[in-house]
Structure formats: C-alpha cells, structure tokens
Short mmCIF file of C-alpha atoms in Angstrom, two decimals:
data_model
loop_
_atom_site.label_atom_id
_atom_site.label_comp_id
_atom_site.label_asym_id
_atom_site.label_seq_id
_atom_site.Cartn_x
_atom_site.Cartn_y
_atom_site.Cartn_z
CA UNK A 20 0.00 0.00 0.00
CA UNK A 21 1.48 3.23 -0.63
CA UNK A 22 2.40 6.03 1.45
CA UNK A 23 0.61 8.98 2.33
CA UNK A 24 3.08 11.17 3.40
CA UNK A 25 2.95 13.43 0.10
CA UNK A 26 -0.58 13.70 -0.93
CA UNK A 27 -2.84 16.36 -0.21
CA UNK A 28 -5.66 15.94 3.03
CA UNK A 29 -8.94 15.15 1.37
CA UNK A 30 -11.50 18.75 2.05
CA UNK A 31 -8.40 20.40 3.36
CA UNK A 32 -10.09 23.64 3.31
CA UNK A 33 -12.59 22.87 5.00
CA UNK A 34 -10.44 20.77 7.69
CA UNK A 35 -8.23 24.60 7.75
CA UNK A 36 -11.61 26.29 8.33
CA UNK A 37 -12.84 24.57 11.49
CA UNK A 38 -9.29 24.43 12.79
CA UNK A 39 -8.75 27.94 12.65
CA UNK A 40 -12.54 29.18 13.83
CA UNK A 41 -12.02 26.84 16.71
CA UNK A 42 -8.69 28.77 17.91
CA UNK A 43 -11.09 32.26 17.06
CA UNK A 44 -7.81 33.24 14.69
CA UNK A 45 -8.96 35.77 11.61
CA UNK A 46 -7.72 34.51 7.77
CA UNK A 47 -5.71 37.58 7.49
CA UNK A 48 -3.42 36.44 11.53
CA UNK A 49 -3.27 33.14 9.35
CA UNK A 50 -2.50 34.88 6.09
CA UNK A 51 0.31 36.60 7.77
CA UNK A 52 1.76 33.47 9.34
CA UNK A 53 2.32 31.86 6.33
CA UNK A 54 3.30 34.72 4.43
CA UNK A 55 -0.03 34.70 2.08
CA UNK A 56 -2.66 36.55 1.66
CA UNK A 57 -5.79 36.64 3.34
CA UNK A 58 -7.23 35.68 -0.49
CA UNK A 59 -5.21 33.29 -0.29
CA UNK A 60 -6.59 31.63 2.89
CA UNK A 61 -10.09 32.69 1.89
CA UNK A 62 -9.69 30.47 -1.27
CA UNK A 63 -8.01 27.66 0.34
CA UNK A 64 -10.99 27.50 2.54
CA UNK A 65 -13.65 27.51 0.27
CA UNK A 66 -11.99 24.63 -1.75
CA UNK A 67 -11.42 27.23 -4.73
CA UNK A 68 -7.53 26.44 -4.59
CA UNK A 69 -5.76 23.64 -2.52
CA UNK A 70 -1.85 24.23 -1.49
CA UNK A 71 0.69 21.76 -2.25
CA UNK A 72 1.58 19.01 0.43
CA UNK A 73 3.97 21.32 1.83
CA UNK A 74 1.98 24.40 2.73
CA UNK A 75 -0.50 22.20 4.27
CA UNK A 76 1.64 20.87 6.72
CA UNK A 77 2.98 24.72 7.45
CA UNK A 78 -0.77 25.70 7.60
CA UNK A 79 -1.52 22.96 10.00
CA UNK A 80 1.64 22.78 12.18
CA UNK A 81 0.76 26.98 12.69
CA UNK A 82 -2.67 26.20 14.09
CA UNK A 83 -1.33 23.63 16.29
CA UNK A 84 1.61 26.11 17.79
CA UNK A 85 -1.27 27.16 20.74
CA UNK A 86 -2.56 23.77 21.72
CA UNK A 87 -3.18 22.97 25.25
CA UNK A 88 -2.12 20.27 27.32
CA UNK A 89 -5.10 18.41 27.84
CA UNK A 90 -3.18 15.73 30.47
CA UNK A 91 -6.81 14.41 32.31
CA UNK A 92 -8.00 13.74 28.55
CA UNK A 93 -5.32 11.96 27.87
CA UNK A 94 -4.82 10.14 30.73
CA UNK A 95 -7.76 8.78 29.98
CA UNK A 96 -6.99 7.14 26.80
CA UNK A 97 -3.84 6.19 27.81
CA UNK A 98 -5.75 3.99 30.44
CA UNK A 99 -8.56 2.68 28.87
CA UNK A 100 -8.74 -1.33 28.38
CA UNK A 101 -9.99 -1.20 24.94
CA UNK A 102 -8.21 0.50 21.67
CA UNK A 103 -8.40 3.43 21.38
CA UNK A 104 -6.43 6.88 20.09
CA UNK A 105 -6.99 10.14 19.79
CA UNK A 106 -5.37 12.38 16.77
CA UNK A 107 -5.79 16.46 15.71
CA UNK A 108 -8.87 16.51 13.56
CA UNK A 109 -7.06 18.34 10.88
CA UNK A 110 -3.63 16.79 10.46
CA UNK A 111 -4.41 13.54 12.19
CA UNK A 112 -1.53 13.69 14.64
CA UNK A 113 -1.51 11.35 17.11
CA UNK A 114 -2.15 12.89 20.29
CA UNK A 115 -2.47 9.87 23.16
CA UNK A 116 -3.71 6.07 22.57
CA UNK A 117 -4.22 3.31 24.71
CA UNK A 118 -2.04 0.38 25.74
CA UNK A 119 -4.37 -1.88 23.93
CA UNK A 120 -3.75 0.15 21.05
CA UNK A 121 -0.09 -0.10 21.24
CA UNK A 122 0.18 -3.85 21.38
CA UNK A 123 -2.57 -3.84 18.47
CA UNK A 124 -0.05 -1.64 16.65
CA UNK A 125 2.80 -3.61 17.79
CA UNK A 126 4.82 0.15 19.11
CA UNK A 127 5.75 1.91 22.47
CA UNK A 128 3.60 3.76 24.22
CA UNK A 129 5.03 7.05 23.00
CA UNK A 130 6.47 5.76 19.72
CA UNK A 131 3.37 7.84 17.55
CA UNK A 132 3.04 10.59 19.95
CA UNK A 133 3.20 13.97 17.81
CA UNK A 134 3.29 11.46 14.64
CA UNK A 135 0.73 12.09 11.93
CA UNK A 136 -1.23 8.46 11.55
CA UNK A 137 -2.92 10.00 7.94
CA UNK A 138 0.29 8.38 6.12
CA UNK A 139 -0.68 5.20 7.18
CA UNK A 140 -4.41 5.23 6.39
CA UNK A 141 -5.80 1.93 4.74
CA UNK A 142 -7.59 2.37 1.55
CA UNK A 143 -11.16 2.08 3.74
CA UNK A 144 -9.91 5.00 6.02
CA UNK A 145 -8.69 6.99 3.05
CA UNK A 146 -12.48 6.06 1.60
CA UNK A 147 -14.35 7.26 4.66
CA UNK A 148 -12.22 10.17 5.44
CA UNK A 149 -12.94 11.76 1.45
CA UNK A 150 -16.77 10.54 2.48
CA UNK A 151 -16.81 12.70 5.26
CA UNK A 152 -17.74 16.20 3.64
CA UNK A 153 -21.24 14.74 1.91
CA UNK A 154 -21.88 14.08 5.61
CA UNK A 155 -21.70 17.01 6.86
CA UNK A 156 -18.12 16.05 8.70
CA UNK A 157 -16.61 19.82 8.55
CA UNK A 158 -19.37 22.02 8.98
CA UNK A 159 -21.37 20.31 12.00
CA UNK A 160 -20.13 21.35 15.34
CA UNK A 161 -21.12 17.54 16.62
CA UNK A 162 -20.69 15.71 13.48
CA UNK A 163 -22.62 12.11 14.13
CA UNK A 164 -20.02 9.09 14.56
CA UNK A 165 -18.90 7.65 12.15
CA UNK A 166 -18.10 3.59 12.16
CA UNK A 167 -16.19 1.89 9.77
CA UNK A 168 -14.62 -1.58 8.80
CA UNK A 169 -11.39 -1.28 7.92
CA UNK A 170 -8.17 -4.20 6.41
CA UNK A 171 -4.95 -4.88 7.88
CA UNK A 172 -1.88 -3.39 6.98
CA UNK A 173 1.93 -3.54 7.77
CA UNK A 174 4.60 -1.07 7.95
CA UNK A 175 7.62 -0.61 9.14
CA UNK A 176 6.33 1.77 12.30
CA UNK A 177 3.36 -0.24 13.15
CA UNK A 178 0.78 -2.98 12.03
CA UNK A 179 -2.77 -2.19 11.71
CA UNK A 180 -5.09 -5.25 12.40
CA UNK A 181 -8.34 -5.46 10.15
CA UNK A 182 -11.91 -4.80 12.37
CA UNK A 183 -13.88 -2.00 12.97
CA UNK A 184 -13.59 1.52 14.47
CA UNK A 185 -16.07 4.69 15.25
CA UNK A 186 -15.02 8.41 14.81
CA UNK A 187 -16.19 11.09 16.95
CA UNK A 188 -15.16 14.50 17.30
CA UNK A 189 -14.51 16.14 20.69
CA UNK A 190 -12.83 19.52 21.43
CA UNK A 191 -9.33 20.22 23.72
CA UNK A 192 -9.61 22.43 26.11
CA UNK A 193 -8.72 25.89 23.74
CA UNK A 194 -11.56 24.61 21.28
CA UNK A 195 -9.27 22.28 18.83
CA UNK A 196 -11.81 19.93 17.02
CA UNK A 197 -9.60 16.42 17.99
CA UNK A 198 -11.11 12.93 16.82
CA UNK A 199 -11.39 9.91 19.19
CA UNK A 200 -10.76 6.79 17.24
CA UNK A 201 -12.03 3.83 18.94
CA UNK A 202 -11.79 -0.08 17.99
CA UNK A 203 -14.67 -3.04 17.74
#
C-alpha cells in the first residue's frame, strides 16, 4: 500500500476552516503566518484552490503552535482497556492512545506521539475520510459518529489489524476539534 506522506488531506479547506474558527484566529493572523494573503486563505478554505503538500503541513503545524495540554483527557486514553487513540482533527496527529492500542499496533507507548497516523491510512480510512464532507463532517459542530470496517496493513512503524472503528469528534480544552478513534 502506498504512502501517504505526500498527498494532499482530502476537504483540506474545509479541515483549515474549522481548525482555525475553533482557535477564534482571523484569515488575514493566518494569512500573515504563512506569508499569504488573506485571499489566499479565503480560497483555500472555500476549496477554490488547494496548497501543495507542503503548505498544508505549514498551515496545519501553525494552528497547532497554541494547543493545550489536555493531560486528564489523555490520561484517559492512555488507560482505557480497549483501543483506542486520539489524533488532531485536521492533520491527524496522534495525540495519546491506549495500551491496547499499542500492542494492536505492535509500538511503544510514545512511539506515535506527535506522529501524523494519515500516512498510514488503509484504503477504507482513506475512503471514509474523502466521504466525510457529503456528511456534513466539517461544517457540524457535533458531526454524528462515524463507524467503519477497515483491512490490515503492515509497515515498518506499526501494524494495523483489520476490524472495525467509530469516529467522533470532541474539542481540547482551547476549542481544537480532535477525533477519538475507537476499535470493535
């Protein structure tokens, strides 16, 4: 299966859009970041123009300078007896799993911490995830769950059994949109 790593997020603007509302930052503070123009930003987030792989990431990794330290949260999933993880909505890095997830993945228990999972998405979670704007995904505050069924895959960093999972959106503690990822 190929790698991700290089390949645009599917509805990236609109994935930029919540991001960004959620931390109350303007297009034209974002704009400046980056060294764009508020246009710019404006058209990214309609889904008029889509940055390369590169300015995504920059995009992404500014909106994620202010996160808080939401420790309880993930304590939480860190302790839980089932598998689960928990990743930033928009650029799917992997904020805290569970130590059933690890030995599911076959990694440490920090290993994927700060890692972005999206380049290792099956061809199912690639599916569902491009799915995700007809439903309403980016522009409901609660989106509904999502479940899935998704097949096994190795790499290198980790191993990804085949089964099922449910998505569900839930918000840090300075209003980041973050996705809990949990197994069945």
């Amino acid at each position: 299966m190929p790698r991700l790593s290089a390949t645009t997020f599917p509805s990236f603007g609109k994935r930029l859009k919540r991001q960004r509302a959620a931390l109350g930052l303007k297009q034209e503070a974002l704009a400046v970041a980056l060294g764009v123009s508020q246009t710019t930003v404006s058209r990214w987030e309609s889904g008029a123009q889509v940055p390369e792989h590169e300015m995504q990431q920059r995009a992404l990794r500014e909106l994620g300078a202010s996160r808080a330290d939401d420790a309880a949260i993930k304590r939480l999933i860190e302790g839980a007896d089932f598998a689960v993880h928990l990743v930033d909505e928009a650029s799917h890095e992997c904020l805290a799993y569970s130590k059933t997830r690890a030995r599911d993945w076959n990694v440490s228990m920090r290993s994927l911490i700060g890692v972005s999972l999206w380049q290792f998405a099956t061809e199912e979670i690639q599916q569902a995830e491009a799915e995700l704007d007809g439903k309403g995904w980016w522009d409901d505050i609660a989106p509904v769950p999502q479940r899935l069924i998704t097949s096994g895959a190795i790499y290198p960093e980790l191993r990804i059994s085949p089964g099922g999972m449910i998505w569900e959106r839930m918000y840090l503690a300075d209003g980041r949109p973050v996705r809990l990822t949990t197994g069945f």
